[in-house]
Coordinates of C-alpha atoms and ligand atoms in Angstrom, one line a residue:
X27 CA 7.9 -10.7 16.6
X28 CA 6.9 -13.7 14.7
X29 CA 5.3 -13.5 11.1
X30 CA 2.9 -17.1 11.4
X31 CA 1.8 -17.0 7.8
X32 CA 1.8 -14.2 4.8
X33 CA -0.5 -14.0 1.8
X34 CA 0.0 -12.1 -1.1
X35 CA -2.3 -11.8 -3.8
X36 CA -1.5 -9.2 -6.5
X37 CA -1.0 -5.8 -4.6
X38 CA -3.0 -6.9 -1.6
X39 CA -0.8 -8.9 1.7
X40 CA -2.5 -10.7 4.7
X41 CA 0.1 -11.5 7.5
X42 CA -0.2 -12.7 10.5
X43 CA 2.0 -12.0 13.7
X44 CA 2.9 -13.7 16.2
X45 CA 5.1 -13.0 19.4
X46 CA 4.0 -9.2 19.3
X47 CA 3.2 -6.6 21.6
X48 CA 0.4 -4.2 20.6
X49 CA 3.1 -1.2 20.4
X50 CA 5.3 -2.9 17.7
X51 CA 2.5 -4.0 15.3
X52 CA 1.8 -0.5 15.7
X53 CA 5.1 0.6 14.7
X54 CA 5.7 -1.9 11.7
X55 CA 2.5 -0.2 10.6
X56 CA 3.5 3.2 10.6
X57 CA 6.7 2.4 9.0
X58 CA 5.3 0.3 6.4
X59 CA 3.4 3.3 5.6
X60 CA 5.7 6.3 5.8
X61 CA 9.1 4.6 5.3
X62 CA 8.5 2.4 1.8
X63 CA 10.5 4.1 -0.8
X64 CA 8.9 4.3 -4.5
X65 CA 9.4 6.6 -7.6
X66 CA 6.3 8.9 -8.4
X67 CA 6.7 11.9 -10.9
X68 CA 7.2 15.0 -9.5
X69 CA 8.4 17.4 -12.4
X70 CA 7.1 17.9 -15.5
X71 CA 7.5 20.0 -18.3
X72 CA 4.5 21.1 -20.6
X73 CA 5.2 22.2 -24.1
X74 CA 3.9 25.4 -25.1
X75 CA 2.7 26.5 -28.4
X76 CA 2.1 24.3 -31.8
X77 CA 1.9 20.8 -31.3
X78 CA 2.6 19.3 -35.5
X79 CA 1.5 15.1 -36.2
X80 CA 3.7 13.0 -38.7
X81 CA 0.9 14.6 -41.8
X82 CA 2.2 18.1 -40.7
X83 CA -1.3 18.8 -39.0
X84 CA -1.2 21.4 -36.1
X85 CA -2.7 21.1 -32.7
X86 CA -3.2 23.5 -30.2
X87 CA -1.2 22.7 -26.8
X88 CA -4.0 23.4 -24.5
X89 CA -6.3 21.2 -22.9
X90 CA -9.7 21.9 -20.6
X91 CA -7.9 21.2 -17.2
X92 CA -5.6 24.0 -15.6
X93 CA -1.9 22.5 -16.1
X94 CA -1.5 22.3 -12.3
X95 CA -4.2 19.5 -12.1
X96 CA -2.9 17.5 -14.8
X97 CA 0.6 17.5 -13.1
X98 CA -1.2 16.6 -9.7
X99 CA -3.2 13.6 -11.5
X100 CA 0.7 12.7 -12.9
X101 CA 2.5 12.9 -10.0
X102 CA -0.5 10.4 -8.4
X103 CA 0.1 7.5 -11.6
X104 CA 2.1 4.7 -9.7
X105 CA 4.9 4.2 -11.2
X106 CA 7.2 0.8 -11.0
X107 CA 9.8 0.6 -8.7
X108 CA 12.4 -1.9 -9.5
X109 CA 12.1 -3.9 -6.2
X110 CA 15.7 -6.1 -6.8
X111 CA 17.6 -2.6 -6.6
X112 CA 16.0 -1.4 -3.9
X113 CA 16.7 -3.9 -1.5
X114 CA 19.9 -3.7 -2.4
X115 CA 20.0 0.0 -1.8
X116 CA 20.8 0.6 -5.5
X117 CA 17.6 3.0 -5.6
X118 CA 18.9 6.4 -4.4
X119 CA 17.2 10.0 -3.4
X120 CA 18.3 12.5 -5.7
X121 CA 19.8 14.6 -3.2
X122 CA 21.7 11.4 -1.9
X123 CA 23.1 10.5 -5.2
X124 CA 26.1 10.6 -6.8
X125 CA 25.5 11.8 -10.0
X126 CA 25.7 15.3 -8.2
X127 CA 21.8 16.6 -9.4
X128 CA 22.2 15.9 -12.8
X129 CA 20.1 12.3 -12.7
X130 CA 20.6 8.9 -13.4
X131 CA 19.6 5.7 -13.5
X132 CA 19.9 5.3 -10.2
X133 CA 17.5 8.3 -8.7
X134 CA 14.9 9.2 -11.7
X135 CA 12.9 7.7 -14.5
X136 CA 12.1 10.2 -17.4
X137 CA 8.5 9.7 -19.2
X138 CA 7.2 11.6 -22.3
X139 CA 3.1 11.9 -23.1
X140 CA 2.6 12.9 -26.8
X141 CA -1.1 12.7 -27.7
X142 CA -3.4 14.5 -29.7
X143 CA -7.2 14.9 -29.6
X144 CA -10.0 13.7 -29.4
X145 CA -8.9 11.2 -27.2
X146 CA -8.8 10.8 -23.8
X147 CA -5.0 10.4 -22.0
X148 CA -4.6 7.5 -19.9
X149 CA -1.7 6.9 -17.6
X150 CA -0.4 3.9 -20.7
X151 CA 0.3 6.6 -22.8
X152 CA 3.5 7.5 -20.2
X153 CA 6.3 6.6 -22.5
X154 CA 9.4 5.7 -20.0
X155 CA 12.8 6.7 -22.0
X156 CA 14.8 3.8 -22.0
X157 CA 13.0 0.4 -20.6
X158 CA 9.9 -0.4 -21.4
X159 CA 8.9 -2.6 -18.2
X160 CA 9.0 1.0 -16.7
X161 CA 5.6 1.7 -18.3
X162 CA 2.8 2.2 -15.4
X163 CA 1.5 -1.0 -14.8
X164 CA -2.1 0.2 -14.3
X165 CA -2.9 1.6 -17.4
X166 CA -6.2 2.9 -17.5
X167 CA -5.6 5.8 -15.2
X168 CA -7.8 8.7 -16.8
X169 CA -6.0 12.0 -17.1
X170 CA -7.5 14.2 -19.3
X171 CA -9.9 14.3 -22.4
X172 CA -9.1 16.5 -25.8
X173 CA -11.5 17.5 -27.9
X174 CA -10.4 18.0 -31.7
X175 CA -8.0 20.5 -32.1
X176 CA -6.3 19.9 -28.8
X177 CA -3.0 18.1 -27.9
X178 CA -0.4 17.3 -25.0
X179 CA 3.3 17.1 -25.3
X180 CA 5.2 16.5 -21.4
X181 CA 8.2 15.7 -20.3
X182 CA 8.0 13.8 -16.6
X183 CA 10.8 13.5 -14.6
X184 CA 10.3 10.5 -11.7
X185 CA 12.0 10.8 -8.3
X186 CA 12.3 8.3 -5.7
X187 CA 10.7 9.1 -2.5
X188 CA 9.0 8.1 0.6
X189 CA 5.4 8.7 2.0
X190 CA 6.6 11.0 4.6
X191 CA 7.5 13.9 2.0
X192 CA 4.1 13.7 0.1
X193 CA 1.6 11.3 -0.9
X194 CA 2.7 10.6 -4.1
X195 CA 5.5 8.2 -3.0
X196 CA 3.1 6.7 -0.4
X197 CA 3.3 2.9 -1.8
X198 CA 1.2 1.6 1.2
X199 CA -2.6 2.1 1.7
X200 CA -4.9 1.1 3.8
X201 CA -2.8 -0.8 6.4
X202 CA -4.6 -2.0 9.2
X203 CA -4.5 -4.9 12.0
X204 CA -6.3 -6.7 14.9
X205 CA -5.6 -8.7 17.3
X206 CA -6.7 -12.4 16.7
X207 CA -9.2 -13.7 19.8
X208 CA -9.0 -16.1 21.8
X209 CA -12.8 -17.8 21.5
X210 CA -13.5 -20.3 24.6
X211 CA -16.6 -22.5 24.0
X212 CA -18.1 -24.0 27.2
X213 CA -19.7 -26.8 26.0
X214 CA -21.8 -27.4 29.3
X215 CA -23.3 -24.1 29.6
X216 CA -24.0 -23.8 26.0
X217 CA -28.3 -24.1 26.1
X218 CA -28.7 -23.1 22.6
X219 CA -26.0 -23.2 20.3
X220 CA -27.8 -22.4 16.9
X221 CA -28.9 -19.1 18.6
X222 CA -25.5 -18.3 19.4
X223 CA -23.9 -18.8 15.7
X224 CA -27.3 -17.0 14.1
X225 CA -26.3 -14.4 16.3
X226 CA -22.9 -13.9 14.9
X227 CA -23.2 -10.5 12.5
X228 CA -19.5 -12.3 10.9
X229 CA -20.1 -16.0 10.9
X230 CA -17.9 -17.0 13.1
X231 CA -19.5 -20.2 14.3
X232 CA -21.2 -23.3 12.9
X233 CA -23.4 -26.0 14.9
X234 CA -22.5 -29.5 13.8
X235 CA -24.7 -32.4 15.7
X236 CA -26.0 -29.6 18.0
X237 CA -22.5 -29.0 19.0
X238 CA -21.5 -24.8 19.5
X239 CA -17.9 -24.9 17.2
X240 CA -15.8 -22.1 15.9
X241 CA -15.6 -22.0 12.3
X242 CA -13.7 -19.0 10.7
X243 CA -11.7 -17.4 13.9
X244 CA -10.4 -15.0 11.5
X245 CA -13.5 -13.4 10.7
X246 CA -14.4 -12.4 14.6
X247 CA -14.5 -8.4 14.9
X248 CA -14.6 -8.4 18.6
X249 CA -18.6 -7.8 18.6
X250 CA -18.7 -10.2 21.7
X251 CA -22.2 -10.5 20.4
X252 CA -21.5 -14.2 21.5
X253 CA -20.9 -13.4 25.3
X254 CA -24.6 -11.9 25.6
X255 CA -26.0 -13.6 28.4
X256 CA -29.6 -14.3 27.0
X257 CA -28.1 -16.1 23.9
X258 CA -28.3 -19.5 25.7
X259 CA -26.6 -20.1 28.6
X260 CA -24.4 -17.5 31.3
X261 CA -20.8 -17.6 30.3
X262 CA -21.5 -19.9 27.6
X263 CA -18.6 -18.2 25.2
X264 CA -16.3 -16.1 26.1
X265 CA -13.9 -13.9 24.3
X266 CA -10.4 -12.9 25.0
X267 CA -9.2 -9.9 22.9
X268 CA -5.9 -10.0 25.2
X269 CA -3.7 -11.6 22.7
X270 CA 0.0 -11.5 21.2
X271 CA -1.3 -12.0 17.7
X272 CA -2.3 -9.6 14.7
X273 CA -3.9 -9.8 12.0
X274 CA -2.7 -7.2 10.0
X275 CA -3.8 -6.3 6.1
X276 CA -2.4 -3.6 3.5
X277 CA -2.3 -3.2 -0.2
X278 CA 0.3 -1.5 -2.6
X279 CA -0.5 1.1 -5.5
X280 CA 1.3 -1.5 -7.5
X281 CA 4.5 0.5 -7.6
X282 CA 6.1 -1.9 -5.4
X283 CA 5.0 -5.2 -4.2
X284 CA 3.9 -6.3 -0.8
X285 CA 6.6 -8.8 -0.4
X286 CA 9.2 -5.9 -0.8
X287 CA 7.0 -3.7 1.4
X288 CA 7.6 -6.3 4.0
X289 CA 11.0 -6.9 3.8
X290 CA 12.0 -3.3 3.4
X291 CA 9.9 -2.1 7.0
X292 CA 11.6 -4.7 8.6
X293 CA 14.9 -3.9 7.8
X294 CA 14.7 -0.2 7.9
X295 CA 13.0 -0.9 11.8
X296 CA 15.6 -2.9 12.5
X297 CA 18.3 -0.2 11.4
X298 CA 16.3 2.3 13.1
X299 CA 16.4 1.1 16.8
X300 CA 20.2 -0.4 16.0
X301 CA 21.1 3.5 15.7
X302 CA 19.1 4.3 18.6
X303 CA 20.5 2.1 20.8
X304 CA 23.9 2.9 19.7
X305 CA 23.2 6.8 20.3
X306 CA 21.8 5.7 23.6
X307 CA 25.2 3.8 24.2
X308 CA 27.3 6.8 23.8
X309 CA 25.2 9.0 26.3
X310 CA 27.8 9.6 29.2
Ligands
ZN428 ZN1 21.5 9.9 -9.8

């Protein structure tokens, strides 16, 4: 497994493998997805009762949504994952840590929300306790609206986690690959060539001095639109969708970025089928 070329552009990666069979893109998919470890909220503590402002003004601690969707909409807010320690496995699960449950740097991030109406709360008003580059870095998350009257005090706890407990700590999304064709052009059954590229639903081709040529191989879906027979010639173009190299796309929820993504499937496959082939080792 080869990667040919990566692209990241803000939360969104491009990478291209090389060297691959169809089984282990599949798996470096699957891992990417489940295995990624971010922090996401997942305990919070609403205060109850009076809520006073700095002018002594009281404000009722309710809001129009039940609490249980507010704390879903929380535990949903991406929040950053310092990317250094984690590759250096200086990120821990609670239960793994050794602060013994209490928490600590290591394991949780601690947040307070303090507003008061009417306003609407937004995921920038997630005050982390301690370093401020620990504020969500997409800020305009909506979470609820107050009317006058209203207010919000919470306390949110963030854990570290991995996609395969709950969504929350999914960093990956829509991860996805193809294979990259092989296009053939035979030049001296090609009858028609601007039919063929008009016929393209993606693009793929261009004419230049009546010659058939491929212009953007990326963007070929497979259609094999471009084989028909009545587009200009029998065997004209053919496809091969045969091939040892992917395509393959994802994008982060900005908790953690694609680069780490990478680097952290990789290694965590490559620890995964060392311990696997040591257990097979020991089988007597
Ligand atoms: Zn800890």
């Amino acid at each position: 497994m080869k990667i040919e070329k990566a692209q990241v552009s803000g939360n969104k990666a491009t990478v291209i493998f090389s060297e691959v069979e169809p089984h282990m893109i599949n798996a470096f998919r699957r891992s990417l997805t489940v295995d990624v470890p971010k922090m996401a909220i997942d305990q919070i503590e609403i205060h109850l009762g009076a809520i006073s402002d700095e002018n002594g003004r009281t404000y009722e601690s309710t809001t129009p949504l039940f609490d249980e969707i507010i704390a879903h909409r929380l535990g949903m807010v991406p929040v950053p994952t310092d990317c250094d320690e984690l590759m250096k496995g200086n990120l821990r699960m609670k239960a793994d840590c050794d602060c013994s449950d209490v928490g600590c740097s290591k394991c949780q991030i601690m947040f307070s929300l303090n507003r008061r109406g009417p306003c609407t709360v937004y995921s920038k008003d997630l005050e982390p306790l301690g370093d401020e580059k620990l504020k969500p870095t997409d800020q305009n998350i909506p979470i609820v609206k107050l009317t006058a009257d209203e207010g919000i005090l919470i306390y949110a706890t963030a854990h570290l986690g991995t996609g395969k407990t709950h969504a929350r700590w999914q960093a990956v999304h829509a991860a996805g690959y193809r294979p990259i064709p092989n296009i053939t052009i035979h030049q001296d059954k090609v009858k028609d060539p601007e039919r063929i590229a008009g016929n393209c639903p993606r693009d793929v081709f261009e004419v230049n001095k009546k010659v058939l040529k491929v212009k953007d191989l990326d963007a070929c879906i497979l259609c094999r639109t471009c084989e028909h027979e009545d587009l200009g010639g029998i065997g004209a173009v053919t496809v091969d969708a045969k091939t040892d190299r992917y395509i393959f796309r994802f994008e982060t929820d900005g908790s953690v970025d694609p680069k780490t993504a990478i680097l952290y499937t990789l290694d965590r496959l490559t620890e995964k089928f060392t311990d696997f082939e040591k257990d097979l080792s020991e089988l007597k």
